[in-house]
Amino acid sequence: MSNDAINEVCEILDYISENNTVPRNIREAASQSCDLLKSDDQDESIRISTVLGKLDEISNDPNIPVHARTLIWEVLSKLEAI
């Protein structure tokens, strides 16, 4: 995976995790997802798969604001394209 793609995805996730209009559980999941993508502990495909699952789950949260859901979908599509 290109570092540019990861950095782009993490910028969006950082924005979500720092946005106080987004519920805490969603901010935490965004932050954890970025940390996981940047770590070298597991194979890249496993990290991406884990993050996709986590983000898909929070995108279906009924409490997520519309703008955050749209950003999560954008991240999902970028990760799926890798």
PDB file of N, CA and C in Angstrom:
ATOM      1  N   MET A   1       0.856  -1.173   0.000  1.00  0.00           N
ATOM      2  CA  MET A   1       0.000   0.000   0.000  1.00  0.00           C
ATOM      3  C   MET A   1       0.897   1.228   0.000  1.00  0.00           C
ATOM      4  N   SER A   2       0.500   2.202  -0.736  1.00  0.00           N
ATOM      5  CA  SER A   2       1.320   3.408  -0.768  1.00  0.00           C
ATOM      6  C   SER A   2       1.111   4.195   0.529  1.00  0.00           C
ATOM      7  N   ASN A   3       2.194   4.798   0.981  1.00  0.00           N
ATOM      8  CA  ASN A   3       2.100   5.624   2.181  1.00  0.00           C
ATOM      9  C   ASN A   3       1.196   6.817   1.957  1.00  0.00           C
ATOM     10  N   ASP A   4       1.130   7.290   0.699  1.00  0.00           N
ATOM     11  CA  ASP A   4       0.252   8.418   0.396  1.00  0.00           C
ATOM     12  C   ASP A   4      -1.197   8.063   0.689  1.00  0.00           C
ATOM     13  N   ALA A   5      -1.607   6.867   0.295  1.00  0.00           N
ATOM     14  CA  ALA A   5      -2.987   6.438   0.521  1.00  0.00           C
ATOM     15  C   ALA A   5      -3.277   6.321   2.014  1.00  0.00           C
ATOM     16  N   ILE A   6      -2.349   5.741   2.759  1.00  0.00           N
ATOM     17  CA  ILE A   6      -2.540   5.603   4.211  1.00  0.00           C
ATOM     18  C   ILE A   6      -2.599   6.982   4.862  1.00  0.00           C
ATOM     19  N   ASN A   7      -1.701   7.866   4.462  1.00  0.00           N
ATOM     20  CA  ASN A   7      -1.696   9.212   5.044  1.00  0.00           C
ATOM     21  C   ASN A   7      -2.987   9.958   4.740  1.00  0.00           C
ATOM     22  N   GLU A   8      -3.489   9.781   3.524  1.00  0.00           N
ATOM     23  CA  GLU A   8      -4.745  10.429   3.135  1.00  0.00           C
ATOM     24  C   GLU A   8      -5.903   9.912   3.981  1.00  0.00           C
ATOM     25  N   VAL A   9      -5.966   8.591   4.142  1.00  0.00           N
ATOM     26  CA  VAL A   9      -7.014   7.969   4.945  1.00  0.00           C
ATOM     27  C   VAL A   9      -6.888   8.420   6.406  1.00  0.00           C
ATOM     28  N   CYS A  10      -5.662   8.448   6.923  1.00  0.00           N
ATOM     29  CA  CYS A  10      -5.458   8.838   8.325  1.00  0.00           C
ATOM     30  C   CYS A  10      -5.792  10.307   8.566  1.00  0.00           C
ATOM     31  N   GLU A  11      -5.577  11.153   7.576  1.00  0.00           N
ATOM     32  CA  GLU A  11      -5.974  12.556   7.718  1.00  0.00           C
ATOM     33  C   GLU A  11      -7.478  12.668   7.935  1.00  0.00           C
ATOM     34  N   ILE A  12      -8.230  11.911   7.172  1.00  0.00           N
ATOM     35  CA  ILE A  12      -9.693  11.927   7.309  1.00  0.00           C
ATOM     36  C   ILE A  12     -10.086  11.359   8.664  1.00  0.00           C
ATOM     37  N   LEU A  13      -9.462  10.238   9.046  1.00  0.00           N
ATOM     38  CA  LEU A  13      -9.782   9.619  10.334  1.00  0.00           C
ATOM     39  C   LEU A  13      -9.400  10.528  11.494  1.00  0.00           C
ATOM     40  N   ASP A  14      -8.280  11.237  11.373  1.00  0.00           N
ATOM     41  CA  ASP A  14      -7.879  12.188  12.415  1.00  0.00           C
ATOM     42  C   ASP A  14      -8.899  13.321  12.540  1.00  0.00           C
ATOM     43  N   TYR A  15      -9.377  13.798  11.397  1.00  0.00           N
ATOM     44  CA  TYR A  15     -10.389  14.853  11.412  1.00  0.00           C
ATOM     45  C   TYR A  15     -11.630  14.376  12.175  1.00  0.00           C
ATOM     46  N   ILE A  16     -12.058  13.148  11.890  1.00  0.00           N
ATOM     47  CA  ILE A  16     -13.235  12.591  12.569  1.00  0.00           C
ATOM     48  C   ILE A  16     -12.960  12.445  14.062  1.00  0.00           C
ATOM     49  N   SER A  17     -11.769  11.937  14.411  1.00  0.00           N
ATOM     50  CA  SER A  17     -11.473  11.675  15.819  1.00  0.00           C
ATOM     51  C   SER A  17     -11.307  12.958  16.632  1.00  0.00           C
ATOM     52  N   GLU A  18     -11.052  14.087  15.959  1.00  0.00           N
ATOM     53  CA  GLU A  18     -10.884  15.360  16.667  1.00  0.00           C
ATOM     54  C   GLU A  18     -12.141  16.230  16.620  1.00  0.00           C
ATOM     55  N   ASN A  19     -13.191  15.747  15.978  1.00  0.00           N
ATOM     56  CA  ASN A  19     -14.413  16.522  15.802  1.00  0.00           C
ATOM     57  C   ASN A  19     -15.361  16.244  16.977  1.00  0.00           C
ATOM     58  N   ASN A  20     -15.610  17.262  17.789  1.00  0.00           N
ATOM     59  CA  ASN A  20     -16.433  17.070  18.989  1.00  0.00           C
ATOM     60  C   ASN A  20     -17.915  16.873  18.701  1.00  0.00           C
ATOM     61  N   THR A  21     -18.350  17.073  17.448  1.00  0.00           N
ATOM     62  CA  THR A  21     -19.758  16.827  17.132  1.00  0.00           C
ATOM     63  C   THR A  21     -20.009  15.341  16.861  1.00  0.00           C
ATOM     64  N   VAL A  22     -18.928  14.561  16.796  1.00  0.00           N
ATOM     65  CA  VAL A  22     -19.027  13.122  16.542  1.00  0.00           C
ATOM     66  C   VAL A  22     -19.006  12.396  17.888  1.00  0.00           C
ATOM     67  N   PRO A  23     -19.903  11.418  18.093  1.00  0.00           N
ATOM     68  CA  PRO A  23     -19.917  10.673  19.360  1.00  0.00           C
ATOM     69  C   PRO A  23     -18.554  10.046  19.684  1.00  0.00           C
ATOM     70  N   ARG A  24     -18.270   9.948  20.986  1.00  0.00           N
ATOM     71  CA  ARG A  24     -16.961   9.481  21.452  1.00  0.00           C
ATOM     72  C   ARG A  24     -16.590   8.098  20.905  1.00  0.00           C
ATOM     73  N   ASN A  25     -17.528   7.163  20.886  1.00  0.00           N
ATOM     74  CA  ASN A  25     -17.191   5.810  20.422  1.00  0.00           C
ATOM     75  C   ASN A  25     -16.754   5.807  18.959  1.00  0.00           C
ATOM     76  N   ILE A  26     -17.315   6.695  18.170  1.00  0.00           N
ATOM     77  CA  ILE A  26     -16.955   6.786  16.754  1.00  0.00           C
ATOM     78  C   ILE A  26     -15.599   7.473  16.603  1.00  0.00           C
ATOM     79  N   ARG A  27     -15.349   8.502  17.413  1.00  0.00           N
ATOM     80  CA  ARG A  27     -14.032   9.163  17.391  1.00  0.00           C
ATOM     81  C   ARG A  27     -12.937   8.179  17.787  1.00  0.00           C
ATOM     82  N   GLU A  28     -13.207   7.370  18.810  1.00  0.00           N
ATOM     83  CA  GLU A  28     -12.216   6.385  19.255  1.00  0.00           C
ATOM     84  C   GLU A  28     -11.954   5.334  18.181  1.00  0.00           C
ATOM     85  N   ALA A  29     -13.001   4.881  17.526  1.00  0.00           N
ATOM     86  CA  ALA A  29     -12.831   3.881  16.466  1.00  0.00           C
ATOM     87  C   ALA A  29     -12.023   4.461  15.302  1.00  0.00           C
ATOM     88  N   ALA A  30     -12.244   5.720  14.977  1.00  0.00           N
ATOM     89  CA  ALA A  30     -11.483   6.370  13.905  1.00  0.00           C
ATOM     90  C   ALA A  30     -10.014   6.470  14.292  1.00  0.00           C
ATOM     91  N   SER A  31      -9.751   6.853  15.522  1.00  0.00           N
ATOM     92  CA  SER A  31      -8.377   6.979  16.001  1.00  0.00           C
ATOM     93  C   SER A  31      -7.672   5.618  16.016  1.00  0.00           C
ATOM     94  N   GLN A  32      -8.359   4.600  16.516  1.00  0.00           N
ATOM     95  CA  GLN A  32      -7.790   3.249  16.559  1.00  0.00           C
ATOM     96  C   GLN A  32      -7.526   2.727  15.154  1.00  0.00           C
ATOM     97  N   SER A  33      -8.401   3.040  14.229  1.00  0.00           N
ATOM     98  CA  SER A  33      -8.232   2.579  12.847  1.00  0.00           C
ATOM     99  C   SER A  33      -6.982   3.176  12.226  1.00  0.00           C
ATOM    100  N   CYS A  34      -6.751   4.449  12.459  1.00  0.00           N
ATOM    101  CA  CYS A  34      -5.558   5.106  11.926  1.00  0.00           C
ATOM    102  C   CYS A  34      -4.305   4.488  12.543  1.00  0.00           C
ATOM    103  N   ASP A  35      -4.318   4.289  13.856  1.00  0.00           N
ATOM    104  CA  ASP A  35      -3.163   3.674  14.536  1.00  0.00           C
ATOM    105  C   ASP A  35      -2.877   2.295  13.967  1.00  0.00           C
ATOM    106  N   LEU A  36      -3.934   1.530  13.725  1.00  0.00           N
ATOM    107  CA  LEU A  36      -3.770   0.170  13.198  1.00  0.00           C
ATOM    108  C   LEU A  36      -3.179   0.202  11.788  1.00  0.00           C
ATOM    109  N   LEU A  37      -3.656   1.118  10.961  1.00  0.00           N
ATOM    110  CA  LEU A  37      -3.138   1.213   9.594  1.00  0.00           C
ATOM    111  C   LEU A  37      -1.656   1.564   9.576  1.00  0.00           C
ATOM    112  N   LYS A  38      -1.220   2.370  10.532  1.00  0.00           N
ATOM    113  CA  LYS A  38       0.172   2.812  10.575  1.00  0.00           C
ATOM    114  C   LYS A  38       1.109   1.796  11.232  1.00  0.00           C
ATOM    115  N   SER A  39       0.550   0.838  11.963  1.00  0.00           N
ATOM    116  CA  SER A  39       1.402  -0.122  12.674  1.00  0.00           C
ATOM    117  C   SER A  39       1.958  -1.161  11.696  1.00  0.00           C
ATOM    118  N   ASP A  40       3.046  -1.769  12.083  1.00  0.00           N
ATOM    119  CA  ASP A  40       3.666  -2.800  11.252  1.00  0.00           C
ATOM    120  C   ASP A  40       3.557  -4.177  11.902  1.00  0.00           C
ATOM    121  N   ASP A  41       2.653  -4.315  12.857  1.00  0.00           N
ATOM    122  CA  ASP A  41       2.541  -5.568  13.611  1.00  0.00           C
ATOM    123  C   ASP A  41       2.003  -6.726  12.772  1.00  0.00           C
ATOM    124  N   GLN A  42       1.111  -6.434  11.841  1.00  0.00           N
ATOM    125  CA  GLN A  42       0.471  -7.486  11.054  1.00  0.00           C
ATOM    126  C   GLN A  42       0.682  -7.212   9.571  1.00  0.00           C
ATOM    127  N   ASP A  43       0.318  -8.206   8.776  1.00  0.00           N
ATOM    128  CA  ASP A  43       0.354  -8.057   7.328  1.00  0.00           C
ATOM    129  C   ASP A  43      -0.604  -6.938   6.913  1.00  0.00           C
ATOM    130  N   GLU A  44      -0.224  -6.214   5.884  1.00  0.00           N
ATOM    131  CA  GLU A  44      -1.011  -5.073   5.414  1.00  0.00           C
ATOM    132  C   GLU A  44      -2.458  -5.442   5.098  1.00  0.00           C
ATOM    133  N   SER A  45      -2.670  -6.566   4.437  1.00  0.00           N
ATOM    134  CA  SER A  45      -4.034  -6.947   4.055  1.00  0.00           C
ATOM    135  C   SER A  45      -4.884  -7.257   5.292  1.00  0.00           C
ATOM    136  N   ILE A  46      -4.275  -7.795   6.329  1.00  0.00           N
ATOM    137  CA  ILE A  46      -5.009  -8.082   7.567  1.00  0.00           C
ATOM    138  C   ILE A  46      -5.395  -6.778   8.254  1.00  0.00           C
ATOM    139  N   ARG A  47      -4.458  -5.821   8.280  1.00  0.00           N
ATOM    140  CA  ARG A  47      -4.755  -4.516   8.899  1.00  0.00           C
ATOM    141  C   ARG A  47      -5.889  -3.817   8.163  1.00  0.00           C
ATOM    142  N   ILE A  48      -5.832  -3.814   6.839  1.00  0.00           N
ATOM    143  CA  ILE A  48      -6.875  -3.156   6.051  1.00  0.00           C
ATOM    144  C   ILE A  48      -8.219  -3.843   6.281  1.00  0.00           C
ATOM    145  N   SER A  49      -8.220  -5.159   6.276  1.00  0.00           N
ATOM    146  CA  SER A  49      -9.451  -5.910   6.490  1.00  0.00           C
ATOM    147  C   SER A  49     -10.056  -5.607   7.860  1.00  0.00           C
ATOM    148  N   THR A  50      -9.206  -5.546   8.881  1.00  0.00           N
ATOM    149  CA  THR A  50      -9.670  -5.235  10.237  1.00  0.00           C
ATOM    150  C   THR A  50     -10.286  -3.840  10.291  1.00  0.00           C
ATOM    151  N   VAL A  51      -9.609  -2.882   9.683  1.00  0.00           N
ATOM    152  CA  VAL A  51     -10.099  -1.502   9.674  1.00  0.00           C
ATOM    153  C   VAL A  51     -11.400  -1.395   8.884  1.00  0.00           C
ATOM    154  N   LEU A  52     -11.480  -2.088   7.754  1.00  0.00           N
ATOM    155  CA  LEU A  52     -12.728  -2.076   6.969  1.00  0.00           C
ATOM    156  C   LEU A  52     -13.902  -2.564   7.806  1.00  0.00           C
ATOM    157  N   GLY A  53     -13.695  -3.646   8.538  1.00  0.00           N
ATOM    158  CA  GLY A  53     -14.762  -4.186   9.386  1.00  0.00           C
ATOM    159  C   GLY A  53     -15.186  -3.215  10.465  1.00  0.00           C
ATOM    160  N   LYS A  54     -14.188  -2.597  11.118  1.00  0.00           N
ATOM    161  CA  LYS A  54     -14.462  -1.649  12.203  1.00  0.00           C
ATOM    162  C   LYS A  54     -15.208  -0.426  11.672  1.00  0.00           C
ATOM    163  N   LEU A  55     -14.751   0.111  10.545  1.00  0.00           N
ATOM    164  CA  LEU A  55     -15.377   1.313   9.992  1.00  0.00           C
ATOM    165  C   LEU A  55     -16.760   1.026   9.427  1.00  0.00           C
ATOM    166  N   ASP A  56     -16.933  -0.157   8.845  1.00  0.00           N
ATOM    167  CA  ASP A  56     -18.251  -0.524   8.336  1.00  0.00           C
ATOM    168  C   ASP A  56     -19.246  -0.595   9.491  1.00  0.00           C
ATOM    169  N   GLU A  57     -18.794  -1.141  10.604  1.00  0.00           N
ATOM    170  CA  GLU A  57     -19.655  -1.252  11.781  1.00  0.00           C
ATOM    171  C   GLU A  57     -20.066   0.128  12.299  1.00  0.00           C
ATOM    172  N   ILE A  58     -19.092   1.060  12.413  1.00  0.00           N
ATOM    173  CA  ILE A  58     -19.467   2.374  12.951  1.00  0.00           C
ATOM    174  C   ILE A  58     -20.248   3.208  11.938  1.00  0.00           C
ATOM    175  N   SER A  59     -20.092   2.929  10.648  1.00  0.00           N
ATOM    176  CA  SER A  59     -20.855   3.706   9.657  1.00  0.00           C
ATOM    177  C   SER A  59     -22.343   3.399   9.755  1.00  0.00           C
ATOM    178  N   ASN A  60     -22.682   2.261  10.359  1.00  0.00           N
ATOM    179  CA  ASN A  60     -24.087   1.890  10.531  1.00  0.00           C
ATOM    180  C   ASN A  60     -24.650   2.329  11.879  1.00  0.00           C
ATOM    181  N   ASP A  61     -23.821   2.991  12.695  1.00  0.00           N
ATOM    182  CA  ASP A  61     -24.270   3.488  13.994  1.00  0.00           C
ATOM    183  C   ASP A  61     -25.328   4.567  13.780  1.00  0.00           C
ATOM    184  N   PRO A  62     -26.490   4.441  14.409  1.00  0.00           N
ATOM    185  CA  PRO A  62     -27.549   5.431  14.197  1.00  0.00           C
ATOM    186  C   PRO A  62     -27.209   6.817  14.746  1.00  0.00           C
ATOM    187  N   ASN A  63     -26.216   6.908  15.635  1.00  0.00           N
ATOM    188  CA  ASN A  63     -25.865   8.199  16.238  1.00  0.00           C
ATOM    189  C   ASN A  63     -24.812   8.979  15.456  1.00  0.00           C
ATOM    190  N   ILE A  64     -24.284   8.401  14.384  1.00  0.00           N
ATOM    191  CA  ILE A  64     -23.218   9.076  13.649  1.00  0.00           C
ATOM    192  C   ILE A  64     -23.799  10.223  12.828  1.00  0.00           C
ATOM    193  N   PRO A  65     -23.196  11.409  12.921  1.00  0.00           N
ATOM    194  CA  PRO A  65     -23.688  12.539  12.105  1.00  0.00           C
ATOM    195  C   PRO A  65     -23.484  12.258  10.612  1.00  0.00           C
ATOM    196  N   VAL A  66     -24.310  12.861   9.790  1.00  0.00           N
ATOM    197  CA  VAL A  66     -24.271  12.605   8.349  1.00  0.00           C
ATOM    198  C   VAL A  66     -22.896  12.924   7.757  1.00  0.00           C
ATOM    199  N   HIS A  67     -22.292  14.040   8.157  1.00  0.00           N
ATOM    200  CA  HIS A  67     -20.992  14.404   7.577  1.00  0.00           C
ATOM    201  C   HIS A  67     -19.912  13.379   7.935  1.00  0.00           C
ATOM    202  N   ALA A  68     -19.981  12.839   9.148  1.00  0.00           N
ATOM    203  CA  ALA A  68     -18.996  11.827   9.557  1.00  0.00           C
ATOM    204  C   ALA A  68     -19.232  10.519   8.810  1.00  0.00           C
ATOM    205  N   ARG A  69     -20.494  10.161   8.605  1.00  0.00           N
ATOM    206  CA  ARG A  69     -20.806   8.930   7.867  1.00  0.00           C
ATOM    207  C   ARG A  69     -20.276   9.035   6.436  1.00  0.00           C
ATOM    208  N   THR A  70     -20.447  10.190   5.825  1.00  0.00           N
ATOM    209  CA  THR A  70     -19.955  10.403   4.466  1.00  0.00           C
ATOM    210  C   THR A  70     -18.444  10.249   4.411  1.00  0.00           C
ATOM    211  N   LEU A  71     -17.744  10.802   5.407  1.00  0.00           N
ATOM    212  CA  LEU A  71     -16.284  10.670   5.461  1.00  0.00           C
ATOM    213  C   LEU A  71     -15.860   9.212   5.664  1.00  0.00           C
ATOM    214  N   ILE A  72     -16.595   8.494   6.505  1.00  0.00           N
ATOM    215  CA  ILE A  72     -16.288   7.073   6.737  1.00  0.00           C
ATOM    216  C   ILE A  72     -16.452   6.307   5.429  1.00  0.00           C
ATOM    217  N   TRP A  73     -17.516   6.590   4.684  1.00  0.00           N
ATOM    218  CA  TRP A  73     -17.721   5.910   3.395  1.00  0.00           C
ATOM    219  C   TRP A  73     -16.578   6.226   2.434  1.00  0.00           C
ATOM    220  N   GLU A  74     -16.100   7.473   2.456  1.00  0.00           N
ATOM    221  CA  GLU A  74     -14.979   7.850   1.600  1.00  0.00           C
ATOM    222  C   GLU A  74     -13.733   7.045   1.972  1.00  0.00           C
ATOM    223  N   VAL A  75     -13.482   6.905   3.273  1.00  0.00           N
ATOM    224  CA  VAL A  75     -12.332   6.113   3.740  1.00  0.00           C
ATOM    225  C   VAL A  75     -12.494   4.656   3.317  1.00  0.00           C
ATOM    226  N   LEU A  76     -13.697   4.118   3.486  1.00  0.00           N
ATOM    227  CA  LEU A  76     -13.941   2.719   3.099  1.00  0.00           C
ATOM    228  C   LEU A  76     -13.634   2.498   1.624  1.00  0.00           C
ATOM    229  N   SER A  77     -14.088   3.408   0.767  1.00  0.00           N
ATOM    230  CA  SER A  77     -13.863   3.230  -0.660  1.00  0.00           C
ATOM    231  C   SER A  77     -12.376   3.356  -1.004  1.00  0.00           C
ATOM    232  N   LYS A  78     -11.662   4.251  -0.313  1.00  0.00           N
ATOM    233  CA  LYS A  78     -10.214   4.380  -0.554  1.00  0.00           C
ATOM    234  C   LYS A  78      -9.482   3.115  -0.128  1.00  0.00           C
ATOM    235  N   LEU A  79      -9.862   2.552   1.014  1.00  0.00           N
ATOM    236  CA  LEU A  79      -9.212   1.334   1.499  1.00  0.00           C
ATOM    237  C   LEU A  79      -9.529   0.139   0.600  1.00  0.00           C
ATOM    238  N   GLU A  80     -10.754   0.066   0.132  1.00  0.00           N
ATOM    239  CA  GLU A  80     -11.130  -1.052  -0.742  1.00  0.00           C
ATOM    240  C   GLU A  80     -10.403  -0.990  -2.067  1.00  0.00           C
ATOM    241  N   ALA A  81     -10.003   0.210  -2.477  1.00  0.00           N
ATOM    242  CA  ALA A  81      -9.300   0.365  -3.759  1.00  0.00           C
ATOM    243  C   ALA A  81      -7.823  -0.028  -3.677  1.00  0.00           C
ATOM    244  N   ILE A  82      -7.323  -0.174  -2.459  1.00  0.00           N
ATOM    245  CA  ILE A  82      -5.888  -0.492  -2.289  1.00  0.00           C
ATOM    246  C   ILE A  82      -5.632  -1.955  -2.598  1.00  0.00           C
TER     247      ILE A  82
END
